[in-house]
Amino acid sequence: QEFQFGPCRVEGITLQELWDAFWAIKDIVQAKDNITSVRLLRKEILQNVSDAESCYLIHALLKFYLNTIFKNYHDKAADFRVRKSFSTLANNFVVLLSKLQPSQENKRFSGHDSARRRFLLFQRAFKQLDIEAAQTKALGEVDILLTWMEKFYHL
Amino acid sequence: DGVAVLPPPYNLSVQSTNMKHLLTWSPVSVPGEIIHYFVEYQGEYESLYMSHVWIPSSWCSPAKGPECDITDDITATVPYNLRVRATQGSETSAWSTLKHPFNRNSTILTPPVMEITKDGFHLVIKLEDLGPQFEFLVAYWRREPGAKEHVKVVRSRGIPVHLETMQPGAAYCVKVRTFVKAIGRHSPFSQAECVKVQGETLPL
């Protein structure tokens, strides 16, 4: 089992562990998302992502989740189950991020700019909401993220 | 002011074998009193991004004895900080923290237990169930000069697996090792075990 995001290959992550962690918090987190008309990870962000783009995009998304979403939400997660599942997701995202090395040399050539545009669509949508509402929604959309990541996961 | 303060646990250490992780410590003893222990952990994420956040262990909040199975808490291949404190009634000791963070990639992998059987002319292996993170790499060969070694990856656990249809009168040997994807490591191979099929080789 490994992820292959274009040129970036990552071993050592068991995707089922991430799904199990998300399922444990899905209802709690999604119940707090009152803005049902908005979706941050919209279709145009994750649809038809080329291999060349995929490593840049997943790197940017994971970094954002770790720095902006998990970081501020973890504190508020008083429910023990949420904290435990949070920790599983966050620490596996740390492993993933540390092993993703999007090539810096051919940044100008392929994938980087279009991946950047996709990420900015997500970030813009995030910033249009109140920060707490946006964090809650983004957390509730981890299943969308994992579903997309699954396309790059090989058993 | 002479108030007896409950001493913290000490000598914390983790014994980890085949991805089962046990945190142990030297107990705190107060004659005639019942002592409980609380265990908490933080992964690399917590220690990097929010070092004040500690998470209660799944099975040891509280623990009655000086050990805690932290297997369900260690769910990523990153360094984990672990800490323990003692409580007695309303009194609580200071936290005692594991000196070096624990990473599951340091677990000891032992050669797996296997059971080789013959079902008529069929060579069958049954492997112990070590959990979903384990794959088994089974090597088997016919015991004769120049024999080729065959390899089969087995992911099913605890159920018999057919390896080979054997020739009458021939002997076959098997050895096996585990592989854990989450940490990218193998165990040593087990001892080879050989079985022989009764009966003479039938003339062609």
CSV table of C-alpha atoms in Angstrom, one decimal:
chain,number,residue,atom,x,y,z
A,1,GLN,CA,0.0,0.0,0.0
A,2,GLU,CA,1.4,3.4,-1.0
A,3,PHE,CA,0.5,6.7,-2.4
A,4,GLN,CA,1.8,7.8,-5.8
A,5,PHE,CA,1.0,11.5,-6.4
A,6,GLY,CA,2.6,11.8,-9.8
A,7,PRO,CA,6.4,11.8,-9.1
A,8,CYS,CA,5.8,11.7,-5.3
A,9,ARG,CA,5.7,8.3,-3.7
A,10,VAL,CA,4.7,7.8,-0.1
A,11,GLU,CA,4.8,4.6,1.9
A,12,GLY,CA,3.9,3.9,5.5
A,13,ILE,CA,0.4,5.3,5.6
A,14,THR,CA,-2.5,3.0,6.0
A,15,LEU,CA,-5.4,4.8,4.4
A,16,GLN,CA,-7.9,2.7,6.3
A,17,GLU,CA,-6.5,4.1,9.6
A,18,LEU,CA,-7.4,7.6,8.3
A,19,TRP,CA,-10.9,6.6,7.2
A,20,ASP,CA,-11.5,4.9,10.6
A,21,ALA,CA,-10.3,8.1,12.4
A,22,PHE,CA,-12.6,10.3,10.2
A,23,TRP,CA,-15.6,8.1,10.7
A,24,ALA,CA,-15.2,8.4,14.4
A,25,ILE,CA,-15.6,12.2,14.3
A,26,LYS,CA,-17.7,12.6,11.1
A,27,ASP,CA,-21.1,13.0,12.7
A,28,ILE,CA,-19.9,15.2,15.5
A,29,VAL,CA,-18.1,17.6,13.2
A,30,GLN,CA,-20.5,17.7,10.3
A,31,ALA,CA,-23.4,18.3,12.7
A,32,LYS,CA,-21.7,21.6,13.6
A,33,ASP,CA,-21.5,22.7,10.0
A,34,ASN,CA,-24.6,24.9,9.5
A,35,ILE,CA,-23.6,26.4,6.1
A,36,THR,CA,-24.8,23.5,4.0
A,37,SER,CA,-25.0,25.6,0.8
A,38,VAL,CA,-21.2,26.0,0.6
A,39,ARG,CA,-18.6,23.4,-0.3
A,40,LEU,CA,-14.9,24.3,0.1
A,41,LEU,CA,-13.4,21.3,-1.8
A,42,ARG,CA,-15.6,22.0,-4.9
A,43,LYS,CA,-15.6,19.7,-7.9
A,44,GLU,CA,-13.5,22.0,-10.0
A,45,ILE,CA,-10.7,21.9,-7.4
A,46,LEU,CA,-10.3,18.1,-7.3
A,47,GLN,CA,-11.6,17.0,-10.7
A,48,ASN,CA,-9.3,16.0,-13.5
A,49,VAL,CA,-6.2,16.7,-11.5
A,50,SER,CA,-3.2,15.5,-13.5
A,51,ASP,CA,-0.4,13.5,-12.0
A,52,ALA,CA,1.9,16.4,-12.5
A,53,GLU,CA,-0.3,18.6,-10.4
A,54,SER,CA,-1.3,16.1,-7.8
A,55,CYS,CA,1.9,16.3,-5.7
A,56,TYR,CA,1.8,20.1,-5.5
A,57,LEU,CA,-1.9,20.1,-4.7
A,58,ILE,CA,-1.9,17.5,-2.0
A,59,HIS,CA,1.2,19.2,-0.4
A,60,ALA,CA,-0.6,22.6,-0.3
A,61,LEU,CA,-3.8,21.1,1.0
A,62,LEU,CA,-2.2,19.0,3.8
A,63,LYS,CA,0.0,22.0,4.9
A,64,PHE,CA,-3.2,24.2,5.1
A,65,TYR,CA,-5.1,21.5,7.0
A,66,LEU,CA,-2.2,21.2,9.5
A,67,ASN,CA,-1.4,24.9,9.9
A,68,THR,CA,-4.8,26.4,9.7
A,69,ILE,CA,-7.6,23.9,10.3
A,70,PHE,CA,-6.4,21.3,12.7
A,71,LYS,CA,-4.2,23.7,14.7
A,72,ASN,CA,-7.1,25.9,15.8
A,73,TYR,CA,-9.7,23.2,16.1
A,74,HIS,CA,-7.8,20.6,18.2
A,75,ASP,CA,-8.0,22.8,21.3
A,76,LYS,CA,-11.8,23.1,21.1
A,77,ALA,CA,-12.1,19.3,20.6
A,78,ALA,CA,-13.0,18.6,24.2
A,79,ASP,CA,-14.7,15.3,23.3
A,80,PHE,CA,-12.1,12.6,23.9
A,81,ARG,CA,-13.0,10.6,20.8
A,82,VAL,CA,-12.6,13.6,18.6
A,83,ARG,CA,-9.2,14.4,20.1
A,84,LYS,CA,-8.0,10.9,19.6
A,85,SER,CA,-9.2,10.7,16.0
A,86,PHE,CA,-7.9,14.2,15.4
A,87,SER,CA,-4.5,13.1,16.5
A,88,THR,CA,-4.5,10.1,14.2
A,89,LEU,CA,-5.4,12.3,11.2
A,90,ALA,CA,-3.0,15.1,12.1
A,91,ASN,CA,0.0,12.8,12.8
A,92,ASN,CA,-0.5,10.8,9.6
A,93,PHE,CA,-0.8,14.1,7.7
A,94,VAL,CA,2.5,15.1,9.2
A,95,VAL,CA,4.1,11.9,8.0
A,96,LEU,CA,2.5,12.4,4.5
A,97,LEU,CA,3.7,16.0,4.3
A,98,SER,CA,7.2,15.0,5.4
A,99,LYS,CA,7.5,12.4,2.7
A,100,LEU,CA,6.0,14.5,-0.1
A,101,GLN,CA,8.8,16.2,-1.9
A,102,PRO,CA,7.2,18.2,-4.8
A,103,SER,CA,10.1,18.8,-7.2
A,104,GLN,CA,11.4,22.4,-6.9
A,105,GLU,CA,13.3,22.4,-10.2
A,106,ASN,CA,10.6,21.9,-12.7
A,107,LYS,CA,8.1,24.1,-10.8
A,108,ARG,CA,7.9,26.4,-13.8
A,109,PHE,CA,7.2,23.7,-16.2
A,110,SER,CA,4.4,21.4,-15.3
A,111,GLY,CA,1.6,21.1,-12.8
A,112,HIS,CA,2.7,23.7,-10.2
A,113,ASP,CA,0.8,26.7,-11.5
A,114,SER,CA,-2.4,24.9,-12.2
A,115,ALA,CA,-2.2,23.1,-8.9
A,116,ARG,CA,-1.6,26.5,-7.3
A,117,ARG,CA,-4.8,27.9,-9.0
A,118,ARG,CA,-6.8,25.0,-7.7
A,119,PHE,CA,-5.5,25.5,-4.1
A,120,LEU,CA,-6.2,29.2,-4.2
A,121,LEU,CA,-9.9,28.5,-5.2
A,122,PHE,CA,-10.1,26.4,-2.0
A,123,GLN,CA,-8.3,29.0,0.1
A,124,ARG,CA,-10.5,31.8,-1.2
A,125,ALA,CA,-13.7,29.9,-0.4
A,126,PHE,CA,-12.3,29.2,3.1
A,127,LYS,CA,-11.5,32.9,3.7
A,128,GLN,CA,-15.0,34.0,2.7
A,129,LEU,CA,-16.5,32.3,5.7
A,130,ASP,CA,-16.1,33.1,9.4
A,131,ILE,CA,-12.9,31.3,10.6
A,132,GLU,CA,-14.6,28.9,13.0
A,133,ALA,CA,-17.3,28.0,10.5
A,134,ALA,CA,-14.7,27.5,7.8
A,135,GLN,CA,-12.6,25.3,10.0
A,136,THR,CA,-15.6,23.2,10.9
A,137,LYS,CA,-16.6,22.9,7.3
A,138,ALA,CA,-13.1,22.0,6.1
A,139,LEU,CA,-12.8,19.4,8.8
A,140,GLY,CA,-16.2,17.9,7.8
A,141,GLU,CA,-14.9,17.7,4.2
A,142,VAL,CA,-11.9,15.5,5.1
A,143,ASP,CA,-13.9,12.6,3.5
A,144,ILE,CA,-13.9,14.5,0.2
A,145,LEU,CA,-10.2,14.9,0.6
A,146,LEU,CA,-9.6,11.2,1.5
A,147,THR,CA,-11.8,10.1,-1.4
A,148,TRP,CA,-9.7,12.1,-3.8
A,149,MET,CA,-6.5,10.8,-2.2
A,150,GLU,CA,-7.7,7.3,-2.6
A,151,LYS,CA,-7.3,7.6,-6.4
A,152,PHE,CA,-3.6,7.8,-5.8
A,153,TYR,CA,-3.4,4.9,-3.4
A,154,HIS,CA,-2.2,1.6,-4.6
A,155,LEU,CA,-2.5,-1.7,-2.7
B,1,ASP,CA,4.6,22.6,55.5
B,2,GLY,CA,5.2,18.9,55.7
B,3,VAL,CA,2.3,17.8,53.5
B,4,ALA,CA,3.1,14.4,52.1
B,5,VAL,CA,3.2,14.9,48.3
B,6,LEU,CA,2.4,11.8,46.2
B,7,PRO,CA,5.7,10.9,44.4
B,8,PRO,CA,5.4,10.5,40.6
B,9,PRO,CA,5.9,7.2,38.8
B,10,TYR,CA,9.5,6.7,37.5
B,11,ASN,CA,11.5,4.4,35.2
B,12,LEU,CA,9.1,4.8,32.3
B,13,SER,CA,9.8,2.6,29.4
B,14,VAL,CA,8.1,1.1,26.3
B,15,GLN,CA,8.3,-2.5,25.3
B,16,SER,CA,7.1,-3.0,21.7
B,17,THR,CA,6.9,-6.3,19.9
B,18,ASN,CA,5.1,-7.0,16.7
B,19,MET,CA,3.4,-3.6,16.8
B,20,LYS,CA,2.0,-4.2,20.3
B,21,HIS,CA,3.3,-1.4,22.5
B,22,LEU,CA,3.3,-1.6,26.3
B,23,LEU,CA,4.3,1.4,28.5
B,24,THR,CA,5.6,0.3,32.0
B,25,TRP,CA,6.9,2.2,35.0
B,26,SER,CA,8.0,1.7,38.5
B,27,PRO,CA,4.9,1.8,40.8
B,28,VAL,CA,4.3,4.4,43.5
B,29,SER,CA,3.5,2.7,46.8
B,30,VAL,CA,1.8,4.2,49.8
B,31,PRO,CA,1.1,1.6,52.5
B,32,GLY,CA,-2.6,0.8,52.8
B,33,GLU,CA,-3.6,3.0,49.9
B,34,ILE,CA,-4.9,2.3,46.4
B,35,ILE,CA,-2.9,4.1,43.7
B,36,HIS,CA,-4.3,4.8,40.2
B,37,TYR,CA,-2.3,6.0,37.2
B,38,PHE,CA,-3.3,8.3,34.3
B,39,VAL,CA,-1.5,8.1,31.0
B,40,GLU,CA,-1.5,10.7,28.3
B,41,TYR,CA,0.3,11.0,24.9
B,42,GLN,CA,1.0,13.5,22.2
B,43,GLY,CA,2.2,12.8,18.7
B,44,GLU,CA,4.6,14.8,16.6
B,45,TYR,CA,1.7,17.0,15.4
B,46,GLU,CA,0.8,18.0,19.0
B,47,SER,CA,4.3,18.5,20.1
B,48,LEU,CA,5.1,20.6,16.9
B,49,TYR,CA,1.9,22.6,16.6
B,50,MET,CA,0.4,22.7,20.1
B,51,SER,CA,2.7,21.3,22.8
B,52,HIS,CA,0.2,22.1,25.6
B,53,VAL,CA,-2.2,19.5,24.1
B,54,TRP,CA,-2.0,16.0,25.6
B,55,ILE,CA,-4.5,13.2,24.9
B,56,PRO,CA,-5.7,10.7,27.5
B,57,SER,CA,-4.7,7.1,26.7
B,58,SER,CA,-7.6,5.0,25.5
B,59,TRP,CA,-7.2,2.3,28.1
B,60,CYS,CA,-5.4,3.9,31.0
B,61,SER,CA,-7.4,6.8,32.3
B,62,PRO,CA,-7.1,5.4,34.9
B,63,ALA,CA,-4.9,2.3,35.1
B,64,LYS,CA,-4.7,0.2,38.2
B,65,GLY,CA,-1.3,-1.3,37.7
B,66,PRO,CA,2.1,0.1,36.6
B,67,GLU,CA,1.6,-0.7,32.9
B,68,CYS,CA,-0.5,0.5,30.0
B,69,ASP,CA,-1.2,-1.0,26.5
B,70,ILE,CA,-0.8,2.1,24.3
B,71,THR,CA,-1.2,0.2,21.0
B,72,ASP,CA,-4.5,1.9,20.1
B,73,ASP,CA,-3.0,5.3,20.9
B,74,ILE,CA,0.0,5.0,18.6
B,75,THR,CA,-1.7,5.4,15.2
B,76,ALA,CA,1.0,7.0,13.1
B,77,THR,CA,4.7,6.4,12.4
B,78,VAL,CA,5.9,9.5,14.2
B,79,PRO,CA,7.6,10.1,17.6
B,80,TYR,CA,5.1,10.1,20.5
B,81,ASN,CA,5.7,11.7,23.9
B,82,LEU,CA,4.2,9.8,26.8
B,83,ARG,CA,3.6,10.8,30.4
B,84,VAL,CA,2.1,9.2,33.6
B,85,ARG,CA,1.0,10.5,36.9
B,86,ALA,CA,-0.3,8.8,40.1
B,87,THR,CA,-3.4,9.6,42.0
B,88,GLN,CA,-4.6,8.5,45.4
B,89,GLY,CA,-7.9,9.8,46.4
B,90,SER,CA,-7.9,13.5,45.7
B,91,GLU,CA,-4.1,13.7,45.7
B,92,THR,CA,-2.2,13.8,42.4
B,93,SER,CA,1.5,13.4,41.7
B,94,ALA,CA,3.5,15.4,39.2
B,95,TRP,CA,3.7,14.1,35.6
B,96,SER,CA,6.5,11.8,34.8
B,97,THR,CA,7.5,11.9,31.1
B,98,LEU,CA,9.1,9.2,29.0
B,99,LYS,CA,12.7,10.3,28.5
B,100,HIS,CA,12.9,9.6,24.7
B,101,PRO,CA,9.8,9.8,22.4
B,102,PHE,CA,8.6,6.4,21.2
B,103,ASN,CA,8.2,5.7,17.5
B,104,ARG,CA,6.5,2.5,16.4
B,105,ASN,CA,9.1,1.9,13.7
B,106,SER,CA,11.3,0.7,16.6
B,107,THR,CA,9.0,-2.3,17.3
B,108,ILE,CA,10.7,-5.7,17.5
B,109,LEU,CA,9.5,-7.9,14.7
B,110,THR,CA,9.8,-11.7,15.6
B,111,PRO,CA,9.6,-14.5,13.1
B,112,PRO,CA,6.0,-15.6,12.8
B,113,VAL,CA,4.6,-18.9,14.1
B,114,MET,CA,3.5,-21.1,11.2
B,115,GLU,CA,1.8,-24.5,11.0
B,116,ILE,CA,2.6,-26.6,8.0
B,117,THR,CA,0.2,-29.4,7.1
B,118,LYS,CA,-0.4,-31.9,4.3
B,119,ASP,CA,-3.9,-32.3,2.9
B,120,GLY,CA,-3.4,-35.2,0.7
B,121,PHE,CA,-0.8,-34.0,-1.8
B,122,HIS,CA,-1.5,-30.3,-0.9
B,123,LEU,CA,1.1,-28.3,1.0
B,124,VAL,CA,-0.9,-26.0,3.3
B,125,ILE,CA,0.3,-23.3,5.7
B,126,LYS,CA,-1.5,-21.6,8.5
B,127,LEU,CA,-0.2,-18.4,10.0
B,128,GLU,CA,-0.8,-16.7,13.3
B,129,ASP,CA,-3.1,-13.6,13.3
B,130,LEU,CA,-0.9,-10.6,14.1
B,131,GLY,CA,-3.4,-8.0,13.1
B,132,PRO,CA,-4.3,-6.0,10.0
B,133,GLN,CA,-0.9,-4.3,9.6
B,134,PHE,CA,1.0,-7.6,8.9
B,135,GLU,CA,1.7,-9.3,5.6
B,136,PHE,CA,3.5,-12.6,5.4
B,137,LEU,CA,6.2,-13.5,2.9
B,138,VAL,CA,6.2,-17.3,2.5
B,139,ALA,CA,9.1,-19.0,0.8
B,140,TYR,CA,8.8,-22.7,-0.1
B,141,TRP,CA,10.8,-25.1,-2.2
B,142,ARG,CA,11.2,-28.7,-3.0
B,143,ARG,CA,14.1,-30.2,-1.1
B,144,GLU,CA,16.4,-31.3,-3.9
B,145,PRO,CA,19.6,-29.9,-5.4
B,146,GLY,CA,19.1,-26.8,-7.5
B,147,ALA,CA,15.5,-26.4,-6.5
B,148,LYS,CA,13.9,-23.1,-7.2
B,149,GLU,CA,12.5,-21.1,-4.2
B,150,HIS,CA,8.9,-19.9,-4.7
B,151,VAL,CA,7.6,-16.9,-2.8
B,152,LYS,CA,4.0,-16.1,-1.9
B,153,VAL,CA,2.7,-12.9,-0.1
B,154,VAL,CA,-0.1,-13.8,2.2
B,155,ARG,CA,-2.4,-11.2,3.6
B,156,SER,CA,-5.1,-13.4,5.0
B,157,ARG,CA,-4.8,-14.1,8.7
B,158,GLY,CA,-5.3,-17.2,10.7
B,159,ILE,CA,-6.8,-19.3,7.9
B,160,PRO,CA,-5.1,-22.1,6.0
B,161,VAL,CA,-3.5,-21.2,2.6
B,162,HIS,CA,-2.6,-23.7,-0.1
B,163,LEU,CA,1.0,-23.4,-1.3
B,164,GLU,CA,1.7,-26.2,-3.6
B,165,THR,CA,0.5,-29.6,-5.0
B,166,MET,CA,3.3,-31.9,-4.0
B,167,GLN,CA,4.9,-34.8,-5.9
B,168,PRO,CA,4.7,-38.3,-4.2
B,169,GLY,CA,8.0,-39.1,-2.4
B,170,ALA,CA,9.2,-35.6,-2.5
B,171,ALA,CA,10.1,-33.4,0.5
B,172,TYR,CA,9.1,-29.7,0.6
B,173,CYS,CA,10.4,-26.9,2.9
B,174,VAL,CA,8.8,-23.7,4.0
B,175,LYS,CA,9.9,-20.6,5.9
B,176,VAL,CA,8.1,-17.3,6.5
B,177,ARG,CA,8.7,-13.7,7.6
B,178,THR,CA,6.4,-10.8,8.3
B,179,PHE,CA,6.3,-7.4,6.6
B,180,VAL,CA,4.7,-4.3,8.2
B,181,LYS,CA,3.9,-1.6,5.6
B,182,ALA,CA,3.2,1.1,8.1
B,183,ILE,CA,6.9,1.0,9.2
B,184,GLY,CA,8.4,-0.6,6.1
B,185,ARG,CA,10.2,-3.3,7.9
B,186,HIS,CA,10.6,-7.2,7.8
B,187,SER,CA,11.0,-9.7,10.6
B,188,PRO,CA,13.7,-12.3,10.4
B,189,PHE,CA,12.7,-15.5,8.6
B,190,SER,CA,11.4,-18.4,10.7
B,191,GLN,CA,13.2,-21.7,10.9
B,192,ALA,CA,12.5,-23.7,7.8
B,193,GLU,CA,10.1,-26.6,8.3
B,194,CYS,CA,10.0,-29.6,5.9
B,195,VAL,CA,7.4,-32.2,5.2
B,196,LYS,CA,7.5,-35.3,3.0
B,197,VAL,CA,4.8,-36.9,1.0
B,198,GLN,CA,4.5,-40.6,1.4
B,199,GLY,CA,4.5,-43.0,-1.5
B,200,GLU,CA,7.0,-43.5,-4.4
B,201,THR,CA,7.3,-41.3,-7.4
B,202,LEU,CA,5.0,-42.8,-10.0
B,203,PRO,CA,6.8,-43.8,-13.2
B,204,LEU,CA,5.9,-41.5,-16.2
